[in-house]
Amino acid sequence: MRPILIRGGRVIDPSRGADGIADVYLEDGKVAAVGRDIGSPEQALVLDARGKVVAPGLIDLHVHLREPGNEDVETVATGAMAAAAGGFSAVCAMPNTDPVTDNQAAVGFIVSQAQRAAKARVYPIGAISLGQRGQQLAEFGELVGAGAVAVSDDGKPVVSSHLMRTALEYARTFGIPVADHCEDPTLAAGGTMHEGIVSTRLGLKGIPSAAEEIMVARDILLAEHTGGHVHLCHMSTRGSVELIRRAKEKGLRVTAEACPHHFTLTHESCEGYNTNAKMNPPLREPEDREAIRQGLRDGTIDVICTDHAPHHYDAKEREFDDAPNGIIGLETAFGLAVTELVETGLLTLCDLVNRMSTMPARIFNLPGGTLAPGAPADIVIADPKAAWVVNPATFFSKSRNTPFGGRQLTGRADVTVVRGQVVYQRER
Amino acid sequence: MSALSLGKDLVGLEPLSAEQIELILDTAEPFKEVSERAIKKVPALRGKTIVNLFFEASTRTRISFEFAEKRLSADTVNVAAVGSSVSKGETLVDTAKNLEAMRIDMVVIRHGSSGAAQFLGQRIRSNVINAGDGKHEHPTQGLLDMLTLRDRFQRIKGLKVAICGDILHSRVARSNIWGLTKLGAEVGVCGPASLLPRNVHELGVTILPRIEDAIQWADALNVLRLQLERMESGFLPSLREYNRVFGVTTERLARAPKDLLILHPGPMNRGVEIDSDVADGPHSVILPQVTNGVAVRMAVLYLLAGGSPDWAQGGGD
Amino acid sequence: MPSRTPLLDDRAFGRTLARMASEIVERSRGTEELVLVGIQRRGVELADRLKRLIDGSEGSNLPCGKLDITLYRDDLQTIGPRPVVGETRLPDLDGKTVVIVDDVLYTGRTVRAALDECADFGRPRRILLCVLIDRGGRELPIQADIVGTSVSTGPKDRVDVFVSELDGRDAVELVRSGA
């Protein structure tokens, strides 16, 4: 493997509080050295990073790769490539595949597909319950042994508080987080967008904020009761942010994520019955969007994830009620984050890298998120000032379901390195 | 020649201006007269093909549209389609494309999903008329309600109209709220709080907590039908309780300070939201509503047909 | 440069109408079974005036109706905003001598539409056409039985009829396009 010298970039490493011009030298799949004017052997690949940011590769803790079962809309390989194009060196794949990833063979399958693709790393997340049916615990030990880094029934909430409790306790044995999709099924049933003035005008059944907050409160209480680590997926309401803030003040093992669409859009995007604005949890009110942004600033929300959810064009080309939930996000996340959070002065680039790389690695106990010597050579070289227009037709993802087509963004990944190999390099 | 046009489709009253709504109501007047003739036909839409695409069963609305179409000399076809895109296999997009391939001039659609009429209108060149989409709007019902009010009161501006019942699930309520507020009426909503949208006040309506309040306040009551499913999904305990607390009864009406006009979109649940004596009584305009329904629908078809697609060019895409 | 020429001033207007009224009675051989139907818009006012003139001299009380032909027009297929539809109210037409009254007879299409519409209301024994101005330029084989006055015009010319009920004065003017 050729060593790589990344020269002259602004190196941001929140894990060591570093932010300054430096070179980074990668050798044998690891970070060998970070410093000024590092020399390199002749055979090294030299990447000119002047004017760019050099950071540990981004890590997305929440994506849906649809393989096995729905390979027509995405596979582990295409998802891993889309991730790399977005600056991600690693993603965690949710288990709501078909069949569900609830056993070691299924976990092993994803691991091997990811190895074959050799793009971004893909860490499987195993199911909490068999078939995600919410009744019997899956074999966490086997799942972790095969490579799972967390468990979740995402797609669905864990309805039974008893099951959530036992999952949190049992997961402690293996040191993994339990990630919950917070949604009270009876309050949310039949709902297709946020319950508010827009849903009233459009005549669509709404999902009240309380549907999320009730489960957030429950999960926080159970985390307290069991001492387990609960990770709250895709937070969307100001009430949730407030609950998490208080839980962290008490020192509870509660972590939380938020998606770019929840800090960028509001329920107004559903006007005209735009199915690319339909996701779960839904887009909420401007005050909720603001609370998510503030939560990302003060650390109440630990990480940014995409909840990348590919769907076929035909599936979204339907009456709003019938369209499936979700949008893709791997290739727009960094640009949206820079445009909406950094350019507005809410976060510094260092804060952003923290939310998208260092913290994800830390809370899920993953390698990466740091440029300390000896760390894996997972790097992103990004241009934080690049102005570009989102064109879904050029995406590496198989799917195109995004509301951001045509949107002007600032900030883009230029090169992504995983295990010391360049897996993505943007064409000029 | 009126310079105002309605555009290609009628998907709701929310996108229309007050002038456009008044145009439709004014245009309905001569069409009332056509329905009184011995020969109830004028050649205005002769040779036009209109499909009534009903995904939800509805006898009265469909028949009303059918009469309107036939009295304008159009050729009509009724399609009783079933289910949603998911359950029936053929998507709404495919249905739309098939209709377009048959060179249909106009489609009247009733569908269970909010936004379905707009969805169809964006994908075919034919005129699309919304006969009720999910809980979103039922514009021709709103229009005929307004025409009926205008007949009696000679105006809409300043009228106090209370819509009574399940506002949350009602497209008739929404269309009435839009149409009436745009024409300057004051709209009140009255019903159990579990059947009122939480932010309904943001639509510019007054909330009247009890039916007695509505009766004291209003010039006219528009009484909505209560669906049985609401009991089953936990919004209301029982029909009996609804009638006892919210029913428009003769006793309650007797205490009205003025001669209240009573409207109902039908079909009625006699003895639930409205007592038979009231429905059949001297203040009820339920039957004139039906008559006006045909005239209003004729007016809408007539006005939209002015912008019909030119099939000779285009050649199909 | 368009030029405006008066065809009838208000006194000539009155004289012409009076002459038309007696012609109507003559052609209908009396006022029994006679019905006047004015075409919207100005035909309605003219029919009313004729009724009063005939009632005055014959002691009759002629039934008088109004007809809006918009829904019977043969150009409704064209794209564009829809013409406003006026009021139609007709007395019984069966077996009557119906005199259709209009202000200007030009292509003949309005009268064709009026004939179609009358047919939907009943079966007159006879229909006569009475117009204030015949400006030539027929596109259909239609002729007026009673004519106020004739003038020869080109397609770019215009004949303006003013009636005091709507316009404040009685007059007919010819506007030649001068092209």
PDB file of C-alpha atoms in Angstrom, chain C residues 17-143:
ATOM      1  CA  LEU C  17     -88.745  51.963 -34.068  1.00  0.00           C
ATOM      2  CA  ALA C  18     -92.291  53.201 -34.589  1.00  0.00           C
ATOM      3  CA  ARG C  19     -92.208  52.079 -38.212  1.00  0.00           C
ATOM      4  CA  MET C  20     -90.782  48.684 -37.174  1.00  0.00           C
ATOM      5  CA  ALA C  21     -93.549  48.266 -34.608  1.00  0.00           C
ATOM      6  CA  SER C  22     -96.298  48.703 -37.208  1.00  0.00           C
ATOM      7  CA  GLU C  23     -94.461  46.434 -39.660  1.00  0.00           C
ATOM      8  CA  ILE C  24     -94.377  43.733 -37.014  1.00  0.00           C
ATOM      9  CA  VAL C  25     -98.126  43.974 -36.502  1.00  0.00           C
ATOM     10  CA  GLU C  26     -98.690  43.945 -40.234  1.00  0.00           C
ATOM     11  CA  ARG C  27     -96.414  40.943 -40.884  1.00  0.00           C
ATOM     12  CA  SER C  28     -97.974  39.042 -38.008  1.00  0.00           C
ATOM     13  CA  ARG C  29    -101.450  39.925 -39.227  1.00  0.00           C
ATOM     14  CA  GLY C  30    -102.408  41.333 -35.842  1.00  0.00           C
ATOM     15  CA  THR C  31    -101.356  40.873 -32.237  1.00  0.00           C
ATOM     16  CA  GLU C  32    -103.166  37.606 -31.473  1.00  0.00           C
ATOM     17  CA  GLU C  33    -100.614  34.880 -30.694  1.00  0.00           C
ATOM     18  CA  LEU C  34     -97.780  37.435 -31.083  1.00  0.00           C
ATOM     19  CA  VAL C  35     -94.769  37.117 -28.759  1.00  0.00           C
ATOM     20  CA  LEU C  36     -91.633  39.295 -28.748  1.00  0.00           C
ATOM     21  CA  VAL C  37     -88.289  37.813 -27.681  1.00  0.00           C
ATOM     22  CA  GLY C  38     -85.271  40.114 -27.264  1.00  0.00           C
ATOM     23  CA  ILE C  39     -81.731  38.738 -27.584  1.00  0.00           C
ATOM     24  CA  GLN C  40     -79.360  39.805 -24.758  1.00  0.00           C
ATOM     25  CA  ARG C  41     -78.271  42.411 -24.448  1.00  0.00           C
ATOM     26  CA  ARG C  42     -79.667  45.380 -26.342  1.00  0.00           C
ATOM     27  CA  GLY C  43     -82.247  43.271 -28.178  1.00  0.00           C
ATOM     28  CA  VAL C  44     -84.028  43.028 -24.824  1.00  0.00           C
ATOM     29  CA  GLU C  45     -84.400  46.797 -24.470  1.00  0.00           C
ATOM     30  CA  LEU C  46     -85.508  47.129 -28.097  1.00  0.00           C
ATOM     31  CA  ALA C  47     -88.104  44.380 -27.646  1.00  0.00           C
ATOM     32  CA  ASP C  48     -89.466  46.203 -24.600  1.00  0.00           C
ATOM     33  CA  ARG C  49     -89.770  49.445 -26.562  1.00  0.00           C
ATOM     34  CA  LEU C  50     -91.507  47.676 -29.433  1.00  0.00           C
ATOM     35  CA  LYS C  51     -93.899  46.034 -27.002  1.00  0.00           C
ATOM     36  CA  ARG C  52     -94.848  49.405 -25.534  1.00  0.00           C
ATOM     37  CA  LEU C  53     -95.313  50.935 -28.978  1.00  0.00           C
ATOM     38  CA  ILE C  54     -97.492  48.040 -30.158  1.00  0.00           C
ATOM     39  CA  ASP C  55     -99.455  47.830 -26.896  1.00  0.00           C
ATOM     40  CA  GLY C  56    -100.007  51.583 -27.112  1.00  0.00           C
ATOM     41  CA  SER C  57    -101.411  51.545 -30.621  1.00  0.00           C
ATOM     42  CA  GLU C  58    -103.176  48.170 -30.568  1.00  0.00           C
ATOM     43  CA  GLY C  59    -104.357  48.042 -26.965  1.00  0.00           C
ATOM     44  CA  SER C  60    -102.645  44.706 -26.488  1.00  0.00           C
ATOM     45  CA  ASN C  61    -100.465  43.292 -23.689  1.00  0.00           C
ATOM     46  CA  LEU C  62     -97.860  41.410 -25.623  1.00  0.00           C
ATOM     47  CA  PRO C  63     -95.899  38.673 -23.870  1.00  0.00           C
ATOM     48  CA  CYS C  64     -92.222  39.693 -24.016  1.00  0.00           C
ATOM     49  CA  GLY C  65     -89.255  37.464 -23.191  1.00  0.00           C
ATOM     50  CA  LYS C  66     -85.501  37.633 -23.065  1.00  0.00           C
ATOM     51  CA  LEU C  67     -83.022  35.159 -24.467  1.00  0.00           C
ATOM     52  CA  ASP C  68     -79.318  34.728 -23.719  1.00  0.00           C
ATOM     53  CA  ILE C  69     -77.685  32.679 -26.477  1.00  0.00           C
ATOM     54  CA  THR C  70     -74.225  32.278 -24.887  1.00  0.00           C
ATOM     55  CA  LEU C  71     -74.621  28.570 -24.152  1.00  0.00           C
ATOM     56  CA  TYR C  72     -75.657  27.928 -27.747  1.00  0.00           C
ATOM     57  CA  ARG C  73     -72.781  29.748 -29.388  1.00  0.00           C
ATOM     58  CA  ASP C  74     -70.864  27.779 -31.990  1.00  0.00           C
ATOM     59  CA  ASP C  75     -67.517  29.176 -30.850  1.00  0.00           C
ATOM     60  CA  LEU C  76     -67.477  27.751 -27.321  1.00  0.00           C
ATOM     61  CA  GLN C  77     -64.787  25.295 -28.394  1.00  0.00           C
ATOM     62  CA  THR C  78     -62.244  28.065 -28.588  1.00  0.00           C
ATOM     63  CA  ILE C  79     -59.872  28.435 -25.708  1.00  0.00           C
ATOM     64  CA  GLY C  80     -60.202  31.471 -23.514  1.00  0.00           C
ATOM     65  CA  PRO C  81     -62.101  32.972 -20.620  1.00  0.00           C
ATOM     66  CA  ARG C  82     -65.774  32.120 -20.773  1.00  0.00           C
ATOM     67  CA  PRO C  83     -68.341  34.671 -21.832  1.00  0.00           C
ATOM     68  CA  VAL C  84     -70.717  35.787 -19.099  1.00  0.00           C
ATOM     69  CA  VAL C  85     -74.131  34.151 -19.357  1.00  0.00           C
ATOM     70  CA  GLY C  86     -77.113  36.507 -18.978  1.00  0.00           C
ATOM     71  CA  GLU C  87     -80.719  35.791 -18.054  1.00  0.00           C
ATOM     72  CA  THR C  88     -83.135  33.778 -20.173  1.00  0.00           C
ATOM     73  CA  ARG C  89     -86.851  34.037 -19.427  1.00  0.00           C
ATOM     74  CA  LEU C  90     -89.412  33.100 -22.032  1.00  0.00           C
ATOM     75  CA  PRO C  91     -93.189  33.040 -22.123  1.00  0.00           C
ATOM     76  CA  ASP C  92     -95.003  30.113 -23.680  1.00  0.00           C
ATOM     77  CA  LEU C  93     -93.929  29.773 -27.335  1.00  0.00           C
ATOM     78  CA  ASP C  94     -96.048  26.861 -28.557  1.00  0.00           C
ATOM     79  CA  GLY C  95     -98.144  27.801 -31.575  1.00  0.00           C
ATOM     80  CA  LYS C  96     -97.179  31.466 -31.340  1.00  0.00           C
ATOM     81  CA  THR C  97     -95.793  33.905 -33.837  1.00  0.00           C
ATOM     82  CA  VAL C  98     -92.443  34.668 -32.262  1.00  0.00           C
ATOM     83  CA  VAL C  99     -90.628  37.807 -33.316  1.00  0.00           C
ATOM     84  CA  ILE C 100     -86.948  37.607 -32.388  1.00  0.00           C
ATOM     85  CA  VAL C 101     -85.585  41.120 -31.811  1.00  0.00           C
ATOM     86  CA  ASP C 102     -81.900  42.061 -31.955  1.00  0.00           C
ATOM     87  CA  ASP C 103     -79.970  45.291 -32.403  1.00  0.00           C
ATOM     88  CA  VAL C 104     -77.552  44.358 -35.198  1.00  0.00           C
ATOM     89  CA  LEU C 105     -77.701  41.519 -37.740  1.00  0.00           C
ATOM     90  CA  TYR C 106     -74.235  40.684 -39.064  1.00  0.00           C
ATOM     91  CA  THR C 107     -72.939  37.121 -39.617  1.00  0.00           C
ATOM     92  CA  GLY C 108     -76.204  35.513 -38.616  1.00  0.00           C
ATOM     93  CA  ARG C 109     -74.623  33.208 -36.018  1.00  0.00           C
ATOM     94  CA  THR C 110     -76.354  34.836 -33.065  1.00  0.00           C
ATOM     95  CA  VAL C 111     -79.726  34.289 -34.750  1.00  0.00           C
ATOM     96  CA  ARG C 112     -78.874  30.659 -35.527  1.00  0.00           C
ATOM     97  CA  ALA C 113     -78.094  30.138 -31.824  1.00  0.00           C
ATOM     98  CA  ALA C 114     -81.346  31.882 -30.883  1.00  0.00           C
ATOM     99  CA  LEU C 115     -83.333  29.614 -33.206  1.00  0.00           C
ATOM    100  CA  ASP C 116     -81.714  26.512 -31.631  1.00  0.00           C
ATOM    101  CA  GLU C 117     -82.482  27.752 -28.170  1.00  0.00           C
ATOM    102  CA  CYS C 118     -86.089  28.612 -28.952  1.00  0.00           C
ATOM    103  CA  ALA C 119     -86.544  25.103 -30.311  1.00  0.00           C
ATOM    104  CA  ASP C 120     -85.605  23.771 -26.871  1.00  0.00           C
ATOM    105  CA  PHE C 121     -88.412  25.799 -25.311  1.00  0.00           C
ATOM    106  CA  GLY C 122     -91.311  24.988 -27.545  1.00  0.00           C
ATOM    107  CA  ARG C 123     -92.614  24.887 -31.091  1.00  0.00           C
ATOM    108  CA  PRO C 124     -93.672  28.282 -32.421  1.00  0.00           C
ATOM    109  CA  ARG C 125     -96.041  28.314 -35.363  1.00  0.00           C
ATOM    110  CA  ARG C 126     -93.847  30.877 -37.017  1.00  0.00           C
ATOM    111  CA  ILE C 127     -90.661  32.829 -36.253  1.00  0.00           C
ATOM    112  CA  LEU C 128     -89.883  36.268 -37.663  1.00  0.00           C
ATOM    113  CA  LEU C 129     -86.626  38.158 -37.298  1.00  0.00           C
ATOM    114  CA  CYS C 130     -86.676  41.878 -36.515  1.00  0.00           C
ATOM    115  CA  VAL C 131     -83.439  43.883 -36.337  1.00  0.00           C
ATOM    116  CA  LEU C 132     -82.662  47.565 -35.941  1.00  0.00           C
ATOM    117  CA  ILE C 133     -79.591  47.466 -38.211  1.00  0.00           C
ATOM    118  CA  ASP C 134     -78.698  45.011 -40.966  1.00  0.00           C
ATOM    119  CA  ARG C 135     -74.987  45.533 -41.671  1.00  0.00           C
ATOM    120  CA  GLY C 136     -74.541  42.810 -44.279  1.00  0.00           C
ATOM    121  CA  GLY C 137     -71.643  40.309 -44.076  1.00  0.00           C
ATOM    122  CA  ARG C 138     -73.784  37.202 -43.622  1.00  0.00           C
ATOM    123  CA  GLU C 139     -71.970  33.900 -43.042  1.00  0.00           C
ATOM    124  CA  LEU C 140     -75.135  31.811 -42.821  1.00  0.00           C
ATOM    125  CA  PRO C 141     -78.316  31.800 -44.951  1.00  0.00           C
ATOM    126  CA  ILE C 142     -80.335  34.006 -42.600  1.00  0.00           C
ATOM    127  CA  GLN C 143     -82.456  37.087 -43.458  1.00  0.00           C
TER     128      GLN C 143
END
